[in-house]
Structures are given as structure tokens and as C-alpha cells.
Coordinates of C-alpha atoms and ligand atoms in Angstrom, one line a residue:
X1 CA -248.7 122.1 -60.1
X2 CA -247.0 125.2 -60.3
X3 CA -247.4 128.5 -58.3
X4 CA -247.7 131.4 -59.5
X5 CA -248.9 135.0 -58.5
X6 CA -250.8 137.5 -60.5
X7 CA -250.2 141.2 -60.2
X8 CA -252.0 144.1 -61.0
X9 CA -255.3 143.8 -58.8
X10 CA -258.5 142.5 -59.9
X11 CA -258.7 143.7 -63.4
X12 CA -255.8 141.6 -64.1
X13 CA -256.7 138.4 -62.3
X14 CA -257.6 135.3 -64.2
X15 CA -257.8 131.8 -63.3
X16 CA -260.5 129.2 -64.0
X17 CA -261.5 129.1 -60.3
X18 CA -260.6 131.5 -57.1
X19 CA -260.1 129.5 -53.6
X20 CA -261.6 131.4 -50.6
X21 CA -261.7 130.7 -47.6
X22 CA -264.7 131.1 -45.3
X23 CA -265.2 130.9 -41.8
X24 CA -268.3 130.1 -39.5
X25 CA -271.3 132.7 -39.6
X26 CA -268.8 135.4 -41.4
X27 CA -270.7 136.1 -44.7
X28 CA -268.8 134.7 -47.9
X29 CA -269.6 137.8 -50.4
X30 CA -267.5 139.7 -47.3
X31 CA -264.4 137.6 -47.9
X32 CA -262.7 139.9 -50.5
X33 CA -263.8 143.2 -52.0
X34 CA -261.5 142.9 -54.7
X35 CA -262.7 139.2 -55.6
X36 CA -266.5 140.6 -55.3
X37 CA -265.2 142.9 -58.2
X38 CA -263.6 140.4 -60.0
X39 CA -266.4 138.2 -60.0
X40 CA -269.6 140.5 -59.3
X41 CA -272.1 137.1 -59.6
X42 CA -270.4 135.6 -56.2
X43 CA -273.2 137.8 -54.3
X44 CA -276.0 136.4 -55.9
X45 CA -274.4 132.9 -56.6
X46 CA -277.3 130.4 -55.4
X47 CA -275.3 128.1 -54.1
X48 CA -274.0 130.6 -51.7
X49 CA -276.9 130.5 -49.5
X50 CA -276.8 127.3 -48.9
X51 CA -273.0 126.9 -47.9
X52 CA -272.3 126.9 -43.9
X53 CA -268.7 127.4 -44.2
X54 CA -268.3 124.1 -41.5
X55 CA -264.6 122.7 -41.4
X56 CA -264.3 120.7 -44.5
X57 CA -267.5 122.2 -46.0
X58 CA -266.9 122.9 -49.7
X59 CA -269.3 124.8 -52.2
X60 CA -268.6 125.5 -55.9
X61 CA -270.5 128.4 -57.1
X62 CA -270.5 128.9 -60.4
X63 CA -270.7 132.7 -62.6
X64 CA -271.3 133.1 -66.0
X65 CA -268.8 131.4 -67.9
X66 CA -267.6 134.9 -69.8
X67 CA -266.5 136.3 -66.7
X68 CA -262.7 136.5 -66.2
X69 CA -263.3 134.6 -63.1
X70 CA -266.4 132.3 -63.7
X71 CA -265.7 129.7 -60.6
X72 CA -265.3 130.0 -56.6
X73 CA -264.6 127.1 -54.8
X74 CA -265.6 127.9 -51.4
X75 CA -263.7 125.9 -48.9
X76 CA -265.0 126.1 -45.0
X77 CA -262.8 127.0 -42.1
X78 CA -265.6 126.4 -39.1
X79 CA -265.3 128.9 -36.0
X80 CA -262.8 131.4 -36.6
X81 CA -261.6 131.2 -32.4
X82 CA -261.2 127.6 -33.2
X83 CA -259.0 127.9 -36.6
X84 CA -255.3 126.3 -36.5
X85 CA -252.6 126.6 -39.3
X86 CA -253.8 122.7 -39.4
X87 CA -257.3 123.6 -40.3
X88 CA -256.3 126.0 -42.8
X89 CA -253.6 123.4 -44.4
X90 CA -256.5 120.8 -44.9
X91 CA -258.5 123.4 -45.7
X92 CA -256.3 124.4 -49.0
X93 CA -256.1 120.8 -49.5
X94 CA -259.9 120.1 -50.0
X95 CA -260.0 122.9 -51.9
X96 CA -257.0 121.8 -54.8
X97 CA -258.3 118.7 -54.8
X98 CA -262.1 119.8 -55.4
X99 CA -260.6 122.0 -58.4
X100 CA -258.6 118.5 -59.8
X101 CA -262.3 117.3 -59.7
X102 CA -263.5 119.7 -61.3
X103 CA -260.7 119.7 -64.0
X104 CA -260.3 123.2 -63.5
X105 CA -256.7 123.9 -64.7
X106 CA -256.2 127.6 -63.1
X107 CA -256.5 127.9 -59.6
X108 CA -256.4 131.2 -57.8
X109 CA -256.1 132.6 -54.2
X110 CA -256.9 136.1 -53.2
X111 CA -253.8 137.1 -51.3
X112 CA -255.1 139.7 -49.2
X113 CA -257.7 137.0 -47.7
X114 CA -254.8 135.4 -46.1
X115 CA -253.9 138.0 -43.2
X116 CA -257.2 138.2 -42.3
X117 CA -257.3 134.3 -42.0
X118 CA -254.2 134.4 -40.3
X119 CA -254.4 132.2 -36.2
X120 CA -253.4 134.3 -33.6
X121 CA -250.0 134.9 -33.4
X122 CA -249.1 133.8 -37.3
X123 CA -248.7 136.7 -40.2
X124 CA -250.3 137.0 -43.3
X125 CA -246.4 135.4 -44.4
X126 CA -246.9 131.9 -43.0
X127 CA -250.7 131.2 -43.8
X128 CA -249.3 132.1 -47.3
X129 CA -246.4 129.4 -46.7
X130 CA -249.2 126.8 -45.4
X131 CA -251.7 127.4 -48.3
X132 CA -249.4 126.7 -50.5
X133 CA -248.0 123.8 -48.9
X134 CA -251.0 122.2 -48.0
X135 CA -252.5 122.9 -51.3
X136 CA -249.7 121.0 -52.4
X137 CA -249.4 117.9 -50.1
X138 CA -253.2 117.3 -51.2
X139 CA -252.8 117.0 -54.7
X140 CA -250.1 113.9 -53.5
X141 CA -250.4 110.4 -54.7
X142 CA -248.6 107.4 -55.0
X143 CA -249.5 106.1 -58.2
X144 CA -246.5 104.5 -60.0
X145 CA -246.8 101.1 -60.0
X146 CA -250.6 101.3 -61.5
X147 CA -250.1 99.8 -65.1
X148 CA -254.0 100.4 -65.5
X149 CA -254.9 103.9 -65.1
X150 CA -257.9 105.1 -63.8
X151 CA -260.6 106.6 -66.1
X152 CA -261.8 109.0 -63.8
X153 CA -258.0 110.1 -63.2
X154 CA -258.2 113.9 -63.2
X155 CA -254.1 115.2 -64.1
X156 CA -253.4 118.3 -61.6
X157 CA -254.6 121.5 -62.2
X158 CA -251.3 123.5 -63.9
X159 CA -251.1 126.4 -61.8
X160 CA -252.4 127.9 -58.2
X161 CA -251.4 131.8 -58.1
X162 CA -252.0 134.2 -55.4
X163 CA -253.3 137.0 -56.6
X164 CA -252.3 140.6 -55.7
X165 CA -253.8 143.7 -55.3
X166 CA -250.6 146.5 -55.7
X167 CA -248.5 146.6 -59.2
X168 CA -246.0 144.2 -57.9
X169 CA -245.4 141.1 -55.9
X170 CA -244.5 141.4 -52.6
X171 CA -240.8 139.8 -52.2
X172 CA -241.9 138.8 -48.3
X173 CA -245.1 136.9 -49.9
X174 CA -243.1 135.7 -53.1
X175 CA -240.5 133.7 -50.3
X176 CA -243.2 133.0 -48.7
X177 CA -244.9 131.1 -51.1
X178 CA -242.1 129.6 -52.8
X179 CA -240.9 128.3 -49.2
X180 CA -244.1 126.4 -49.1
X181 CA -243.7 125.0 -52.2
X182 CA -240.0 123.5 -51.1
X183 CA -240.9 122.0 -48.0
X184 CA -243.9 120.3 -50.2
X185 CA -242.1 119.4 -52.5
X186 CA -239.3 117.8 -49.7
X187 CA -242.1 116.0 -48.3
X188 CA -243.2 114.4 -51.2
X189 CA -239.4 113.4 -51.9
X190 CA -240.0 111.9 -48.7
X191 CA -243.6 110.0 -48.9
X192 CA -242.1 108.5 -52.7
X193 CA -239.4 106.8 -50.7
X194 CA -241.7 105.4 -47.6
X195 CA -244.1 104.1 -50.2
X196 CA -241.8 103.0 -52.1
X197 CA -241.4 99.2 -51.8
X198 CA -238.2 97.8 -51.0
X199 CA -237.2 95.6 -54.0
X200 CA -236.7 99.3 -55.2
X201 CA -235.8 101.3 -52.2
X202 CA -232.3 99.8 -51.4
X203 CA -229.5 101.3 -49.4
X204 CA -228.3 101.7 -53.2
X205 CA -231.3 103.4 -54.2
X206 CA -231.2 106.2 -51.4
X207 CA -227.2 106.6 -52.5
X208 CA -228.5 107.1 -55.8
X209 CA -231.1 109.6 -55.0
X210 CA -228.9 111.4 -52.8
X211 CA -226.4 111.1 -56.0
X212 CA -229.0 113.2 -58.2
X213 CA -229.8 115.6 -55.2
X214 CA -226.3 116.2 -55.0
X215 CA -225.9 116.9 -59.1
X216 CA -229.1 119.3 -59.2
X217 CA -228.2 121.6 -56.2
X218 CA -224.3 121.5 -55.4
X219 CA -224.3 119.5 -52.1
X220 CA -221.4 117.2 -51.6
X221 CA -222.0 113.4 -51.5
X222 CA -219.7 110.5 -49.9
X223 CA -221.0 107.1 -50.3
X224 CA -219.6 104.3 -48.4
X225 CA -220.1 100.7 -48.7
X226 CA -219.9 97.8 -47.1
X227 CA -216.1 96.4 -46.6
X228 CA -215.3 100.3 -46.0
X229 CA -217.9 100.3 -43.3
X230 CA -216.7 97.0 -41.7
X231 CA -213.2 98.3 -41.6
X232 CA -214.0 101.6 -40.3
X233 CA -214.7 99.3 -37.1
X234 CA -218.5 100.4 -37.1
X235 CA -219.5 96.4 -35.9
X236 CA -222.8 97.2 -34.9
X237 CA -224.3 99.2 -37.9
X238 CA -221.9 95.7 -39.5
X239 CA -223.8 93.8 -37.5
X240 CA -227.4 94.7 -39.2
X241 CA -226.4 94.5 -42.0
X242 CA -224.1 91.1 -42.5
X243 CA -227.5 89.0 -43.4
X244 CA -228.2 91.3 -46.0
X245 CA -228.0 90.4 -49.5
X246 CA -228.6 93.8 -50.4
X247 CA -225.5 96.1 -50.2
X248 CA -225.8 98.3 -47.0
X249 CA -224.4 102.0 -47.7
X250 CA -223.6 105.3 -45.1
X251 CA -224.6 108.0 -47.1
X252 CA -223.3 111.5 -45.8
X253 CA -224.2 114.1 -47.5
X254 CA -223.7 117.9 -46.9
X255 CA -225.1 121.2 -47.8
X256 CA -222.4 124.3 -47.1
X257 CA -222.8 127.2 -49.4
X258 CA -220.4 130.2 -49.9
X259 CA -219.1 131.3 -46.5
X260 CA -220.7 128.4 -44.7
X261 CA -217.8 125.8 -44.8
X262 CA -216.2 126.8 -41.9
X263 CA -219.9 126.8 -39.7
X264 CA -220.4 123.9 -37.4
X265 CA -222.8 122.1 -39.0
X266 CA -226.4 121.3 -37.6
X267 CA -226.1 117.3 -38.6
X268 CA -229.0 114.9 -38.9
X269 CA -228.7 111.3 -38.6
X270 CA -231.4 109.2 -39.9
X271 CA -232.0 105.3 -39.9
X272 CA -232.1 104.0 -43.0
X273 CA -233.5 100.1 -42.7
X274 CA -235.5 99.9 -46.0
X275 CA -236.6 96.8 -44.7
X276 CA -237.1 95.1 -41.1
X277 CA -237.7 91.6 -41.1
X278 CA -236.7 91.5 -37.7
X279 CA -233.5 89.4 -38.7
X280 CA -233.2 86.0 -37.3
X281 CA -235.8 87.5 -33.9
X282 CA -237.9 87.5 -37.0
X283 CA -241.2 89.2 -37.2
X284 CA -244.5 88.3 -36.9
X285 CA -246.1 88.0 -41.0
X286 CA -249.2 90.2 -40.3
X287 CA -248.4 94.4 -41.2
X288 CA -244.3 93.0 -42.0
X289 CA -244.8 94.8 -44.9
X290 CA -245.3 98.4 -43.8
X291 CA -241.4 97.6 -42.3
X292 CA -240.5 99.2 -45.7
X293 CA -241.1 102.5 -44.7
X294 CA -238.5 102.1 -41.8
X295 CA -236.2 104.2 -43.6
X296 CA -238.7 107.5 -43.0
X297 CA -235.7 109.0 -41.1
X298 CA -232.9 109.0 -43.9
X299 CA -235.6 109.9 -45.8
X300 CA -237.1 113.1 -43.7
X301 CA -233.6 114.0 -44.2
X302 CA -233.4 113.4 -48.2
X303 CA -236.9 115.5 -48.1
X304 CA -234.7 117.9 -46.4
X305 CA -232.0 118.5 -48.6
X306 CA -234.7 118.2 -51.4
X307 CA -236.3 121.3 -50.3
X308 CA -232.8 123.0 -49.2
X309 CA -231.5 122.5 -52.7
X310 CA -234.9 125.2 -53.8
X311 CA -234.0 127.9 -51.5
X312 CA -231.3 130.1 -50.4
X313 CA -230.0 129.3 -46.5
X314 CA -227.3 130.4 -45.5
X315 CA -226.6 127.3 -43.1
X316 CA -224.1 124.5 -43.3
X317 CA -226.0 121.3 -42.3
X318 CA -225.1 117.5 -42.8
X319 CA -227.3 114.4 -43.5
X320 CA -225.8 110.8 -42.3
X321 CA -227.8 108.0 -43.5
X322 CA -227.1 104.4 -42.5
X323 CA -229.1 102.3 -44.8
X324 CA -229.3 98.6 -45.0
X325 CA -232.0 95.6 -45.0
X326 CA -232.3 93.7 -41.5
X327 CA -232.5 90.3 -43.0
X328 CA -232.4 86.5 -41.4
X329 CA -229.7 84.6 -43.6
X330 CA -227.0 82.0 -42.9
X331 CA -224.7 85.0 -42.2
X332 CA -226.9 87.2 -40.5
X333 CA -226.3 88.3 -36.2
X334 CA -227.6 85.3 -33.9
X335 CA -229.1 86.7 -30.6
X336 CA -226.5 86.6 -28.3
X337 CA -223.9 87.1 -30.4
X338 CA -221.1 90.5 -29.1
X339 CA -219.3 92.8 -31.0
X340 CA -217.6 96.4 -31.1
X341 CA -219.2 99.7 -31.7
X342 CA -216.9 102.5 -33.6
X343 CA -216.8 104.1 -30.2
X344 CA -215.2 101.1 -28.4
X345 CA -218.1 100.0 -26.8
X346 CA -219.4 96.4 -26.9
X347 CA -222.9 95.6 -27.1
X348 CA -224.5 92.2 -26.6
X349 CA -227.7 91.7 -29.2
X350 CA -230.2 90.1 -27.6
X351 CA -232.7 91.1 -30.1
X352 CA -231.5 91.5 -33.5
X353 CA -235.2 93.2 -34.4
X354 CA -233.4 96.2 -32.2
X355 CA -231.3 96.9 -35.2
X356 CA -232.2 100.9 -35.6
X357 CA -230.1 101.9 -32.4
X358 CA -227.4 99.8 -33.6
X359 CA -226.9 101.5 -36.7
X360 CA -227.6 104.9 -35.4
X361 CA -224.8 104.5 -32.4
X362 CA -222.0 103.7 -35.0
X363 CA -223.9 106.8 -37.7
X364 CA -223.8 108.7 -34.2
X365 CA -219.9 108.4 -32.8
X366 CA -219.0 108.8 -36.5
X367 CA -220.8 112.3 -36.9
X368 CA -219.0 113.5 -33.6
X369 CA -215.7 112.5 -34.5
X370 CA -215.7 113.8 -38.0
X371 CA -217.6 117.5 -36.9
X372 CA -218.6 119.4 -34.2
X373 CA -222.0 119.5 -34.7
X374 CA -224.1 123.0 -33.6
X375 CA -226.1 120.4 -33.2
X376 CA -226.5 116.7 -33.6
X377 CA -230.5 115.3 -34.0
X378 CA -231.2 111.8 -35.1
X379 CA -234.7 110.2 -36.3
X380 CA -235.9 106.9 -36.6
X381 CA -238.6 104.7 -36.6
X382 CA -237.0 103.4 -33.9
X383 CA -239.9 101.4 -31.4
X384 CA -243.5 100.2 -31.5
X385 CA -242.8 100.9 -27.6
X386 CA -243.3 104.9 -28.9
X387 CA -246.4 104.1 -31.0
X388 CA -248.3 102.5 -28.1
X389 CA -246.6 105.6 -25.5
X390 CA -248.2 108.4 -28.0
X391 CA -250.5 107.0 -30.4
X392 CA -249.4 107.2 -34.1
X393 CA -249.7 111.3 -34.7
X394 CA -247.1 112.4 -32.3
X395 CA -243.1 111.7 -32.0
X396 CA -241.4 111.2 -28.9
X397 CA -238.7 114.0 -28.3
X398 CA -235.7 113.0 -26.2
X399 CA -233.9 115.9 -25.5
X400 CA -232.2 117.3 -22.2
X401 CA -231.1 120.4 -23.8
X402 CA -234.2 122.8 -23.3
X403 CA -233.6 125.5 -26.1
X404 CA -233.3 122.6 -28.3
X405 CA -235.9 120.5 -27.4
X406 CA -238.6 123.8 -27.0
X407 CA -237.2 124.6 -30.7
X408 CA -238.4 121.1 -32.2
X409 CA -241.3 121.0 -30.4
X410 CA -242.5 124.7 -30.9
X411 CA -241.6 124.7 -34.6
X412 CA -242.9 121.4 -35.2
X413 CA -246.6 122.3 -34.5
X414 CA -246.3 125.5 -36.5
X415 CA -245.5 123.6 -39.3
X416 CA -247.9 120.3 -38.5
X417 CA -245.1 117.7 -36.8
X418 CA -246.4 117.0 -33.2
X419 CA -243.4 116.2 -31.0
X420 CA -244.0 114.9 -27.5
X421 CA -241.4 114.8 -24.8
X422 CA -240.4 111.3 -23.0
X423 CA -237.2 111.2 -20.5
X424 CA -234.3 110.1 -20.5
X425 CA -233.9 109.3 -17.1
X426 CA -230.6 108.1 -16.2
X427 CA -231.7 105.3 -13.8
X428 CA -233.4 103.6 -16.9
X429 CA -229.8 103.1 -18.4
X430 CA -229.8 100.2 -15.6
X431 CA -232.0 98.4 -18.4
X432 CA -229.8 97.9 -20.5
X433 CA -226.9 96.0 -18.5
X434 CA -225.3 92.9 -19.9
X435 CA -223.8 89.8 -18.4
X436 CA -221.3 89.4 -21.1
X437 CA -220.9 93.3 -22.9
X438 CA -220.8 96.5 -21.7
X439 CA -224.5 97.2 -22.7
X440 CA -227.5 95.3 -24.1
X441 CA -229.3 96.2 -27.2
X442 CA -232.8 95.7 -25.1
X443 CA -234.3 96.3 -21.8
X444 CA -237.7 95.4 -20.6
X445 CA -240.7 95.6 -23.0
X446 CA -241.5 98.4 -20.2
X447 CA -240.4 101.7 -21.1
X448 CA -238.9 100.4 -24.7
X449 CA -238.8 103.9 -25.8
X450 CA -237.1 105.2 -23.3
X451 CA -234.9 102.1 -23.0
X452 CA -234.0 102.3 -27.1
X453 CA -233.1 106.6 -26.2
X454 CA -231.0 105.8 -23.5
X455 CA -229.4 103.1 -25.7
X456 CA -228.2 106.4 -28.3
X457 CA -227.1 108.2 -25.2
X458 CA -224.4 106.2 -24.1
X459 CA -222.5 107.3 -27.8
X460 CA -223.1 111.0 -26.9
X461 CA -220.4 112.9 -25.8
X462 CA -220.5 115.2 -23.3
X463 CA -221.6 118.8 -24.1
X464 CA -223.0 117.5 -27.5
X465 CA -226.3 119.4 -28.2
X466 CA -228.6 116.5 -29.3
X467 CA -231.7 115.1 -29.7
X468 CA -233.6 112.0 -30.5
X469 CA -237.0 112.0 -32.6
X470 CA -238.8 108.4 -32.3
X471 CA -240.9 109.0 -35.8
X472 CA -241.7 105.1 -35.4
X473 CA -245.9 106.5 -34.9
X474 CA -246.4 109.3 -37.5
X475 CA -244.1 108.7 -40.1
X476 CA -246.5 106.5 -42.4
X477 CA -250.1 106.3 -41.6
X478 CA -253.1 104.0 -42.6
X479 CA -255.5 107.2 -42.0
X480 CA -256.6 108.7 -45.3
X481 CA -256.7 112.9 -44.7
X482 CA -256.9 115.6 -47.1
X483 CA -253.5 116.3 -46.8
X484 CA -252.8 112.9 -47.0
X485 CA -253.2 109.9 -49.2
X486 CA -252.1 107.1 -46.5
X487 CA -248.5 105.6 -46.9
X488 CA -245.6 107.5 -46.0
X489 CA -246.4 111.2 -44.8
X490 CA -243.6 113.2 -44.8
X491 CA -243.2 113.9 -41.5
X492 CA -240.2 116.0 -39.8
X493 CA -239.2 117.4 -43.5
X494 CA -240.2 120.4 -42.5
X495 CA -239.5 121.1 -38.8
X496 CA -235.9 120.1 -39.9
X497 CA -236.2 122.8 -42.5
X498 CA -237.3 125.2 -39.9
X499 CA -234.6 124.3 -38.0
X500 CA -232.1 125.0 -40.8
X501 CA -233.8 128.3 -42.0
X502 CA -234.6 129.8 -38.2
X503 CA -231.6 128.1 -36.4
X504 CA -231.4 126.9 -33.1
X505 CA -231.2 129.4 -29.9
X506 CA -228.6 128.9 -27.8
X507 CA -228.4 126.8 -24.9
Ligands
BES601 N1 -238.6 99.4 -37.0 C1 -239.0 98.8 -35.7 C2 -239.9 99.8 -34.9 C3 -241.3 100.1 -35.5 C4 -242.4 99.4 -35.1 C5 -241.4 101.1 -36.4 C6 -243.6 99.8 -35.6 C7 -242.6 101.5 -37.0 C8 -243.8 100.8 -36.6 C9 -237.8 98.6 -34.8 O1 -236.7 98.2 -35.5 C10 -238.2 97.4 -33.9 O2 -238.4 96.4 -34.4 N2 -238.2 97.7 -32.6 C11 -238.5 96.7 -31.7 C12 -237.6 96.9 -30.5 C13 -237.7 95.7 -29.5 C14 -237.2 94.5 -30.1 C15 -236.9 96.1 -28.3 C16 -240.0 96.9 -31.3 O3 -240.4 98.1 -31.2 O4 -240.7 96.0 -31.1
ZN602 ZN1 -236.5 98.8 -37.5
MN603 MN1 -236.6 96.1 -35.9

């Protein structure tokens, strides 16, 4: 679906049916004077005594079909104390996805409705940003492996424009909008690739997709492989991946437009496993399957660069993406077996279903040596030890750098990623002591997420901004929303992205 926007004011607007959006005990024909004038039948529109405007309440009144404007899909906010930038994301997204029902093919939005829709403390601006996005992310599905199409398949309606009331488009509102089209369209980039199942998702197949992002938008691309990986001494990421069949890859790739080059680089780091058996600490059978999306970190960062690669930010930022398959296999890393880190470090594997902090410490000391990072955040689907902390709708945020952490956090629920903080207490590193290596790759069941955190610290360098984001919980999802389908869900594309466009305050 494209956006659009209409200028010119009501006389000029035309789409086949106008989203509004109505709160609790406010009267709908109230919503807009300018839509009332557009479409003079909404005041008398029977079904408009009947609608309650309750959250996911949705009414289609329906004009005379000569009018310029002859639909309004009602959508329902609830209590406007209680409305969230959440509420009015799935709000949008009921909305689309009623008009897809409908097969309405023109979809409008009044764009003076969304100031005074706007949550305290959010601008006309970023309920612009979310309408779009949401209305977006609802229209997703995963449908690419269905040989046998649905009959009752409705195709997308072809256009949603906001509609404006002066001559022109305001520039603010036209960013606005177009920035919630990127981020969407970086989060589907990101759901294909968690749903994606991973006889097709290989490490190659991220290289390749980061290969065409880097073609369509000017980012530079390095892929390495496997014997370049091994020699570059990184034994633990080796370590994963020496049972794979599958060619394991380090993907970097980086985003520096004109006058950037010389910026220190805000660099992500994302695990990359596109599939966990477990390795020879093999998993249990039941749910092994959803272990293909455990590459939702590399690719909340592909998402990333997906939605970069539509706008304009004047920020140099890097994307390091170890990717392999943690396989069982003659070849593949016994339990108890040692070996070298790229920092030096040895690290006994007592569980080689662990494997996500052993990649990410070698991904890790490489990013440090190679820049200086502004600042360094890694994400992964790192433990089921975070899932059962925080339930599956909220990261764990291990930070000790306040700004930082209060950045990803504040940003996050703006945008709809909920970050939780968990410590990194220093004691905990006791957990991981080994008789034979300097460190473990396991602890105690007790505290695993902690334990697996304090596992990545040990390859921090001092002074290094950083943070860790344990996505294991809310990066795919079994819960069916509006804004949702199931499957992968996109999560963290676009906190990173407001981390790239807003920055991060200093320490
Ligand atoms: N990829 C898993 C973590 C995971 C679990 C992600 C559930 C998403 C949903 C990770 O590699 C893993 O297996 N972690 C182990 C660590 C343990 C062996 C210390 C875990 O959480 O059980
Ligand atoms: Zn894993
Ligand atoms: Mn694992």
C-alpha cells in the first residue's frame, strides 16, 4: 500500500473510504468539520447511532455512493485519558484491515484529526508517524509458501493518504508520514526473515539480503566466511558453527553518508542463529521449530538498514551479524570441549545450546577493535531464562550506562518496544567460573539471563558505551493482534531507528 496525501482541503479529497478515529462518549459527526463537509451524510449515517467508539470498536457507515467520499470506517479509540500511541497503532490497524475487507482500494485519513488525537505529551507529528505505521504493520502477512490461495483473499487497498486542509503539504507531516512508512516497511523486512524457515534463511541468505540492501541504498557490505572467520582466531563464534553443514557468515555492513565517515559509529551486533537445535545438548522436539526465528537480532538490524536506506540520517552506524546454524554433527563442539575467543579468552562449553553468547563475544571484541563505537548495543534471542523473567512482551535491558539505557527504554515505548531492566551485577560473574578455562559458557539455571549478560560483559572494554537487549520473549509471538499476524514481529527495528535518527545523549 502506498501513502499518499491529498491537498487542497475537502473539496479536493477523494478516497473510497475516510478512517476516523473516535473516542469514548465524544460524538463522531464532531470528529472533523472539514470531513462533515466532505461527506454531509456522516451526521445522519444510521449506523452512527449505534457505534460506541469502544477500543477496537469498528463501524462502516456508508453515504450515497455519488458522494466524493461515500464510506467512513469508524475505528474506536475507548476513553480518551486512557489512549496510548499503542491504542492508536492498533487502532489504524483495525481500521486498514476492515477497508481490505471491504475491498475498498482508497483509503483516507483526515489529517487534522490527528493532533487532536494526539496522548499527552506526543505532537500531531508522531500520531501521524504511528497511523501510518500501524496502518501498515496490519495489512502484514506471511503468505509465501501458500501454493493454494485463498478465495476470500482480499489484495491490499492501493493507497492510504492523509488528507490536508491548506494548499500544500506540510514538509513536518510529509517526514512524518514517510518515516512511518520506513520503519514499517524495516519491520516487515524483519518479520519475512523470522518467519522465514531455515532451509531458506541461511547465514547465506542474510549475506545475500544484506547484498541487495547494500545495491539499493549505498551501504557498504563485507561478507566473511568460514575459513576467514576461523583464521581470524574467533574460536568461539567457530565453535557454533563447526557442526554446521550450512556455511556460517559475519556479515558487517555499514551505513556512512557524505560527511559521516569520519563519525564514530553507533554499531549493532545481532545474533544470527537461523537455526538452534541445541547442537549435540540437543533440544527437546516439542516448539524446536520456532528456533528459526533465532536470528530476530541480525534481523532487527537488516529491518534497520532496510528503513535507513528510505530516509535521510545523517548518522554513521554499523550492523555486525554473525550468522550460522547450531547443529549436532560428527564435527560439531562436545560439551566440555575449550577453546579461544578473538579476545584471548578461553571459555569452557558446557552447554553447546549456549551458543548465542559465543558468537556475540567474538562479533563483540571484533566491533571494538575494528571502531570506536559512539556506542556498541547487541540483541539476541539470547535465553528462555529472559522469557520466564519478563513474560514474552518485554526485553530485558542490560545496561549500566544510564543515558543509554533511559534512551532505549524511553524511546522504545514511544515507538511500541517494551524494554525492561535486569542487572548486571558483578558478583553474578562468579557463575560463570570454570575448572579448566578462564570462564564457562553457563551458570546456574538461576538467574540465566543475567548469567548469559554477564557472559557478553567480560569482552567489553572499559569505557565502551554498551548495551545488551535479550529479545529472546518478544521477538516472535504466538498471539495473533491487529498489528500482528503471529510469527516474527519486528521488534527493536524501530527503537534502533530512533536511536539512529534522535541519537544518543551523552553519558
Ligand atoms: N535461542 C535460545 C534462547 C531462546 C529460548 C530464544 C526460547 C527464544 C525462545 C538460546 O540459544 C538457548 O538455547 N539458551 C539456553 C541457555 C542455557 C543452555 C544456559 C536456554 O535459554 O535454555
Ligand atoms: Zn539460540
Ligand atoms: Mn541455544
Amino acid at each position: 500500500m502506498d501513502i499518499r496525501f491529498q491537498a487542497g482541503g475537502h473539496a479536493a479529497w477523494r478516497a473510497g473510504a475516510v478512517m476516523v478515529f473516535v473516542f469514548k462518549d465524544e460524538p463522531l459527526a464532531e470528529v472533523d468539520s472539514q470531513l462533515v463537509e466532505a461527506a454531509p451524510w456522516l451526521t445522519i449515517a444510521p449506523a452512527g447511532n449505534d457505534f460506541r467508539a469502544a477500543k477496537d470498536e469498528v463501524a462502516v457507515l456508508h453515504g450515497p455512493p455519488a458522494f466524493d467520499i461515500p464510506r467512513v470506517v469508524a475505528v474506536g479509540l475507548g476513553k480518551r485519558e486512557d489512549c496510548t500511541l499503542e491504542r492508536i497503532r492498533l487502532a489504524a490497524a483495525a481500521g486498514i484491515r476492515r477497508c481490505r475487507d471491504l475491498r475498498v482500494e482508497n483509503v483516507g485519513v483526515v489529517a487534522a484529526q490527528l493532533g487532536r488525537m494526539a496522548p499527552t505529551g506526543h505532537d500531531a507529528l508522531r500520531v501521524a508517524e504511528e497511523v501510518v505505521c500501524g496502518a501498515l504493520l496490519g495489512l502484514y502477512r506471511y503468505d509465501r509458501f501458500r501454493t493454494v490461495k485463498d478465495d476470500e483473499r482480499a489484495e491490499d487497498p492501493r493507497w492510504l493518504a492523509l488528507l490536508c486542509e491548506g494548499k500544500n503539504v506540510p514538509d513536518d507531516l510529509h517526514g512524518a508520514a514517510r518515516k512511518g512508512e520506513a520503519v514499517a516497511l524495516g519491520m516487515g523486512v524483519a518479520r519475512d526473515l523470522v518467519n522465514g524457515p531455515a532451509n531458506i534463511v541461511t547465514p547465506a541468505f542474510l549475506a545475500s539480503e544484506a547484498e541487495a540492501l547494500g545495491r539499493k541504498h549505498g551501504f557498504r557490505v563485507e561478507v566473511l566466511g568460514r575459513d576467514e572467520l576461523s583464521s581470524m582466531g574467533m574460536g568461539a563464534f567457530a565453535s557454533v558453527f563447526r557442526g554446521a553443514e550450512e556455511e556460517a557468515r559475519l556479515i558487517v555492513i555499514e551505513h556512512a553518508p557524505a560527511g559521516t565517515e569520519e563519525q564514530q559509529p553507533l554499531v549493532f551486533v545481532g545474533k544470527g542463529v537461523t537455526f538452534d537445535t541445541g547442537g549435540i545438548s540437543l533440544k527437546p522436539a516439542a516448539k524446536m521449530h520456532e528456533m528459526k526465528g533465532d536470528m530476530a537480532g541480525a534481523a532487527a538490524i537488516l529491518g534497520l538498514f532496510a528503513a535507513l536506506g528510505e530516509r535521510d540520517l545523517p548518522r554513521r552506524v554499523v550492523g555486525v551479524l554473525p550468522c550460522t546454524e547450531n547443529m549436532p554433527d560428527g564435527r560439531a563442539t562436545r560439551p566440555g570441549d575449550v577453546v579461544t575467543t578473538l579476545s584471548g579468552k578461553t571459555v569452557e562449553i558446557l552447554n553447546t545450546d549456549a551458543e548465542g553468547r559465543l558468537l556475540l563475544c567474538d562479533a563483540l571484541t571484533y566491533a571494538q577493535r575494528r571502531w570506536q563505537p559512539e556506542a556498541l548495543v547487541d540483541l539476541a534471542t539470547l535465553t528462555g531464562a529472559c522469557v520466564v523473567a519478563l513474560g514474552t512482551e518485554v526485553a530485558g535491558l542490560f545496561c549500566d550506562d544510564a543515558a543509554l539505557a533511559d534512551a532505549i527504554a524511553s524511546r522504545g515505548e514511544t515507538v511500541g518496544d517494551l524494554f525492561w531492566p535486569l542487572p548486571l551485577w558483578k558478583s553474578y560473574a562468579e557463575n560463570l567460573k570454570s575448572d579448566v578455562a578462564d570462564l564457562a559458557n553457563v551458570g546456574p539455571r538461576e538467574g540465566g539471563a543475567v548469567n548469559a549478560a554477564l557472559f557478553l560483559r567480560q569482552f567489553i572494554d572499559d569505557g565502551v558505551r554498551w548495551a545488551h537487549l535479550d529479545i529472546a520473549g518478544p521477538a516472535f509471538t504466538a498471539k495473533k493482534s491487529a498489528l500482528c499476524p503471529g510469527g516474527g514481529t519486528g521488534f527493536a527495528v524501530r527503537t534502533l531507528f530512533e536511536l539512529v535518527s534522535e541519537g544518543i545523549p551523552a553519558a
